[in-house]
Short mmCIF file of C-alpha atoms in Angstrom, two decimals:
data_model
loop_
_atom_site.label_atom_id
_atom_site.label_comp_id
_atom_site.label_asym_id
_atom_site.label_seq_id
_atom_site.Cartn_x
_atom_site.Cartn_y
_atom_site.Cartn_z
CA MET A 384 -5.74 19.25 -34.02
CA THR A 385 -6.75 15.86 -32.58
CA GLU A 386 -7.41 15.38 -28.87
CA THR A 387 -4.24 13.31 -28.52
CA GLY A 388 -2.27 16.02 -30.31
CA GLN A 389 -3.57 18.62 -27.85
CA VAL A 390 -2.49 16.44 -24.93
CA PHE A 391 1.05 16.22 -26.26
CA GLN A 392 1.18 19.92 -27.10
CA ARG A 393 0.29 20.67 -23.47
CA ALA A 394 3.02 18.24 -22.37
CA SER A 395 5.56 20.11 -24.48
CA ARG A 396 4.62 23.47 -22.92
CA TRP A 397 4.69 21.90 -19.46
CA ALA A 398 8.23 20.60 -19.97
CA THR A 399 9.62 24.09 -20.47
CA ALA A 400 7.32 26.12 -18.19
CA THR A 401 6.85 24.09 -14.99
CA ARG A 402 9.32 24.02 -12.14
CA VAL A 403 9.81 20.37 -11.28
CA HIS A 404 10.43 20.97 -7.58
CA ARG A 405 7.35 22.96 -6.58
CA HIS A 406 4.27 21.25 -5.12
CA SER A 407 0.97 22.92 -6.04
CA TRP A 408 -1.64 23.46 -3.35
CA LEU A 409 -3.90 20.94 -5.14
CA ARG A 410 -1.18 18.31 -5.14
CA ARG A 411 -0.52 18.89 -1.43
CA PHE A 412 -4.22 18.60 -0.64
CA LEU A 413 -4.63 15.40 -2.66
CA THR A 414 -1.56 13.90 -0.99
CA PHE A 415 -3.05 14.68 2.41
CA LEU A 416 -6.30 12.92 1.43
CA LEU A 417 -4.40 9.93 0.10
CA HIS A 418 -2.48 9.52 3.33
CA LEU A 419 -5.75 9.51 5.25
CA ALA A 420 -7.14 6.91 2.87
CA TYR A 421 -4.08 4.69 3.27
CA ARG A 422 -4.74 4.43 7.01
CA ILE A 423 -8.24 3.14 6.30
CA VAL A 424 -7.82 0.80 3.32
CA LEU A 425 -4.18 -0.35 3.48
CA ARG A 426 -1.70 -1.92 5.85
CA LEU A 427 1.27 -0.16 4.33
CA GLU A 428 4.91 -1.04 4.96
CA VAL A 429 7.60 1.14 3.38
CA VAL A 430 11.28 0.18 3.45
CA GLY A 431 14.36 2.02 2.21
CA LEU A 432 13.21 5.63 1.83
CA GLU A 433 16.70 6.62 2.94
CA ASN A 434 17.96 5.30 -0.42
CA ILE A 435 16.36 8.23 -2.26
CA PRO A 436 19.01 10.91 -2.90
CA PRO A 437 17.89 14.12 -1.16
CA SER A 438 18.63 16.32 -4.18
CA GLY A 439 19.52 16.14 -7.85
CA PRO A 440 17.99 14.07 -10.64
CA VAL A 441 16.68 10.60 -9.79
CA ILE A 442 14.85 7.89 -11.72
CA LEU A 443 12.52 5.62 -9.74
CA ALA A 444 12.04 2.33 -11.62
CA ILE A 445 9.04 0.35 -10.33
CA ASN A 446 7.35 -2.93 -11.12
CA HIS A 447 3.75 -2.42 -12.21
CA ILE A 448 0.91 -4.64 -10.95
CA SER A 449 -1.90 -2.17 -10.19
CA PHE A 450 -3.13 1.36 -10.88
CA LEU A 451 -2.19 2.08 -7.25
CA ASP A 452 1.57 1.57 -7.76
CA PRO A 453 2.47 5.03 -9.13
CA VAL A 454 -0.09 6.73 -6.88
CA LEU A 455 1.53 5.28 -3.77
CA VAL A 456 5.11 6.00 -4.77
CA VAL A 457 4.36 9.56 -5.89
CA SER A 458 2.56 10.40 -2.64
CA LEU A 459 5.06 8.79 -0.26
CA LEU A 460 8.14 10.87 -1.03
CA ARG A 461 8.84 14.34 0.32
CA ARG A 462 10.50 15.19 -2.97
CA LYS A 463 8.21 15.94 -5.88
CA VAL A 464 7.93 12.91 -8.17
CA LEU A 465 6.89 13.32 -11.80
CA PRO A 466 5.39 10.14 -13.29
CA MET A 467 5.12 9.01 -16.88
CA ALA A 468 1.57 7.82 -17.66
CA LYS A 469 0.05 6.19 -20.71
CA ALA A 470 -1.57 8.75 -23.01
CA GLU A 471 -4.99 7.11 -22.77
CA VAL A 472 -5.28 8.01 -19.08
CA PHE A 473 -5.37 11.73 -19.88
CA ARG A 474 -8.62 11.27 -21.80
CA ASP A 475 -10.34 9.57 -18.84
CA ALA A 476 -12.92 11.82 -17.14
CA VAL A 477 -11.79 10.85 -13.62
CA LEU A 478 -8.17 9.73 -13.91
CA GLY A 479 -7.20 12.44 -16.39
CA PRO A 480 -7.57 15.39 -13.99
CA LEU A 481 -6.00 13.33 -11.18
CA VAL A 482 -2.81 12.43 -13.03
CA SER A 483 -2.58 16.00 -14.30
CA ALA A 484 -2.81 17.27 -10.72
CA PHE A 485 0.24 15.11 -9.93
CA ASP A 486 2.13 16.58 -12.91
CA ALA A 487 2.22 13.34 -14.88
CA PHE A 488 3.08 13.57 -18.54
CA PRO A 489 1.87 11.28 -21.34
CA VAL A 490 3.74 8.58 -23.17
CA ARG A 491 2.50 6.61 -26.18
CA ARG A 492 3.02 2.92 -25.63
CA GLY A 493 4.22 0.52 -28.29
CA GLU A 494 6.46 3.04 -30.07
CA ILE A 495 9.43 5.31 -29.52
CA ASP A 496 7.71 8.43 -28.18
CA ARG A 497 10.16 11.27 -28.78
CA ARG A 498 8.00 13.87 -27.01
CA ALA A 499 7.89 11.77 -23.85
CA VAL A 500 11.64 11.14 -24.02
CA HIS A 501 12.26 14.88 -24.43
CA THR A 502 10.04 15.68 -21.44
CA ALA A 503 11.74 13.03 -19.29
CA LEU A 504 15.17 14.39 -20.20
CA GLU A 505 14.04 17.90 -19.27
CA VAL A 506 12.78 16.72 -15.88
CA LEU A 507 16.12 15.08 -15.12
CA ARG A 508 18.21 17.98 -16.44
CA MET A 509 16.28 20.27 -14.07
CA GLY A 510 17.16 17.99 -11.14
CA GLY A 511 13.74 16.37 -10.81
CA VAL A 512 12.55 12.92 -9.73
CA LEU A 513 11.11 10.80 -12.56
CA LEU A 514 8.89 7.75 -12.03
CA ILE A 515 8.88 5.09 -14.74
CA ALA A 516 7.75 1.46 -15.01
CA PRO A 517 10.38 -0.29 -17.16
CA GLU A 518 7.95 -3.08 -18.06
CA GLY A 519 5.97 -0.52 -20.05
CA THR A 520 2.59 -1.86 -18.98
CA ARG A 521 0.83 -3.48 -16.06
CA SER A 522 1.81 -7.12 -15.61
CA PRO A 523 -1.20 -9.35 -16.35
CA THR A 524 -0.01 -11.99 -13.87
CA GLY A 525 1.48 -9.81 -11.11
CA ALA A 526 4.95 -11.22 -11.86
CA LEU A 527 7.71 -9.34 -13.67
CA ILE A 528 7.68 -9.28 -17.45
CA ARG A 529 10.64 -8.31 -19.65
CA GLY A 530 11.78 -4.75 -19.06
CA LYS A 531 12.18 -2.16 -21.80
CA GLU A 532 15.30 -0.04 -22.23
CA GLY A 533 13.78 3.42 -21.62
CA ALA A 534 14.66 3.86 -17.95
CA VAL A 535 18.25 2.71 -18.41
CA TYR A 536 18.65 4.89 -21.51
CA LEU A 537 17.52 8.00 -19.60
CA ALA A 538 19.87 7.20 -16.70
CA TRP A 539 22.77 6.64 -19.09
CA ARG A 540 22.19 9.80 -21.09
CA THR A 541 21.70 12.15 -18.11
CA GLY A 542 23.92 10.55 -15.46
CA ALA A 543 20.92 10.45 -13.10
CA PRO A 544 21.02 7.65 -10.53
CA ILE A 545 18.33 5.02 -10.85
CA VAL A 546 16.56 3.57 -7.81
CA PRO A 547 14.85 0.16 -8.16
CA VAL A 548 11.49 -0.04 -6.40
CA GLY A 549 9.60 -3.23 -5.59
CA VAL A 550 5.83 -3.03 -4.99
CA ASP A 551 3.89 -6.00 -3.61
CA GLY A 552 0.23 -6.42 -2.67
CA THR A 553 -1.50 -3.63 -4.59
CA ASP A 554 -3.09 -6.02 -7.08
CA HIS A 555 -5.28 -7.40 -4.25
CA PHE A 556 -6.75 -3.97 -3.47
CA LYS A 557 -9.89 -4.21 -5.63
CA PHE A 558 -10.73 -7.66 -4.27
CA ASN A 559 -10.23 -6.61 -0.65
CA ILE A 560 -11.99 -3.23 -0.83
CA ARG A 561 -15.19 -4.91 -2.05
CA ARG A 562 -15.08 -7.07 1.08
CA LEU A 563 -14.21 -4.14 3.36
CA ARG A 564 -10.77 -5.58 4.10
CA ARG A 565 -7.54 -3.66 4.42
CA THR A 566 -4.89 -4.65 1.88
CA PRO A 567 -1.32 -5.40 3.02
CA VAL A 568 1.09 -3.54 0.74
CA ARG A 569 4.88 -3.51 0.90
CA ILE A 570 7.08 -1.04 -0.99
CA VAL A 571 10.86 -1.44 -0.95
CA PHE A 572 13.25 1.20 -2.29
CA GLY A 573 16.56 -0.41 -3.19
CA PRO A 574 19.96 1.28 -3.33
CA PRO A 575 20.61 3.70 -6.21
CA PHE A 576 22.86 2.90 -9.16
CA HIS A 577 24.57 4.81 -11.93
CA VAL A 578 24.43 3.37 -15.43
CA GLU A 579 27.84 3.24 -17.12
CA ILE A 580 27.88 2.00 -20.72
CA PRO A 581 30.71 2.45 -23.22
CA GLU A 582 29.50 4.27 -26.35
CA GLU A 583 30.79 1.54 -28.64
CA ARG A 584 28.65 -1.05 -26.85
CA SER A 585 25.54 1.06 -26.43
CA ARG A 586 22.96 -1.02 -28.33
CA GLU A 587 23.61 -4.45 -26.85
CA ALA A 588 24.68 -3.02 -23.48
CA LEU A 589 21.36 -1.16 -23.02
CA ARG A 590 19.54 -4.48 -23.22
CA GLU A 591 21.91 -6.13 -20.76
CA ALA A 592 21.81 -3.17 -18.36
CA THR A 593 18.00 -3.25 -18.47
CA ASP A 594 18.01 -6.90 -17.43
CA GLU A 595 20.45 -6.02 -14.64
CA LEU A 596 18.03 -3.34 -13.42
CA MET A 597 15.09 -5.72 -13.56
CA VAL A 598 17.05 -8.27 -11.52
CA GLN A 599 17.57 -5.57 -8.89
CA ILE A 600 13.80 -4.95 -8.82
CA ALA A 601 13.17 -8.69 -8.66
CA ALA A 602 15.43 -8.94 -5.60
CA LEU A 603 13.07 -6.58 -3.75
CA LEU A 604 10.05 -8.80 -4.42
CA PRO A 605 8.86 -12.18 -3.11
CA PRO A 606 9.91 -15.13 -5.31
CA GLU A 607 6.46 -15.50 -6.89
CA ARG A 608 6.65 -11.91 -8.16
CA ARG A 609 9.99 -12.24 -9.96
CA GLY A 610 8.52 -13.71 -13.14
CA VAL A 611 10.91 -13.93 -16.08
CA TYR A 612 13.74 -12.70 -13.84
CA ALA A 613 13.37 -15.46 -11.25
CA ASP A 614 16.18 -17.50 -12.80
CA PHE A 615 18.46 -14.67 -13.90
CA PRO A 616 21.96 -14.89 -12.38
CA LEU A 617 22.59 -12.74 -9.30
CA ALA A 618 26.09 -11.85 -10.39
CA THR A 619 27.65 -8.41 -9.93
CA PRO A 620 26.14 -6.12 -12.60
CA ARG A 621 28.41 -5.06 -15.46
CA TYR A 622 26.77 -1.72 -16.21
CA LEU A 623 25.12 -0.68 -12.92
CA ARG A 624 27.47 1.00 -10.44
CA PRO A 625 26.36 1.48 -6.81
CA LEU A 626 26.00 5.11 -5.79
CA GLY A 627 27.85 6.32 -2.73
CA PRO A 628 28.21 4.15 0.36
CA ILE A 629 25.65 1.50 -0.63
CA LYS A 630 28.21 -0.89 -2.07
CA GLY A 631 27.52 -3.81 0.24
CA PHE A 632 24.03 -4.49 -1.09
CA VAL A 633 23.53 -8.13 -2.06
CA LEU A 634 20.70 -9.09 -4.41
CA SER A 635 19.36 -11.82 -2.16
CA SER A 636 19.58 -9.76 1.03
CA VAL A 637 16.10 -8.18 0.76
CA GLU A 638 13.52 -10.84 1.42
CA PRO A 639 10.03 -9.36 1.96
CA SER A 640 8.08 -10.77 4.83
CA THR A 641 5.14 -13.06 4.11
CA MET A 642 1.97 -11.01 3.82
CA GLU A 643 -1.63 -11.97 4.28
CA ARG A 644 -3.39 -12.08 0.93
#
């Protein structure tokens, strides 16, 4: 069996054998170390943690501008977050053990990865928190690129609420750390939504609902980060339904403060 095949076989066993709510001692220890490191190398601002449902399945949909994005989000929440990570990371001598310690599971990019979809569905059916970057890859410019339908599909199929997350500043970390500067980072958790799509409109509606989700993420970012979604209309979404009492959220109401670069 190839090395990649072994990685995915382990992922399959993990999906059925691991409890998605239990933090291992190693994960707790690494989280503690990360929080200490944040105080030294970052000026971290976190907004909207109260928007994370305290129980039940949740999908966190983030923009992706740096390797730090999933690390930060995973370590900030009290609830255990299970991230999807590109399969290549698991073969890296340093990052492989780290992402495994945080219970990440692999996904093959550039194709429909049925194993990864199955694992994600299992996480959500067991009431877990799933982290996914709808763009599918790190943005080369730091601005949003077109989102893929995976996150919306999982939310639609499981009924799990989806929480848009905007991350700003992490792409300056490597530049600043070499100059012994702290990096300002802002993370905003928006209000959760349910995805409601009629079966007869599933194919075209998934694309439209994905763009609606990406507009919600764009609204949590500074204008220069909104990329291809900068000019999308801020109309009421057709397929995203606010969860609970967060119905008064307006797309333009979250305007991140100006940060030092």
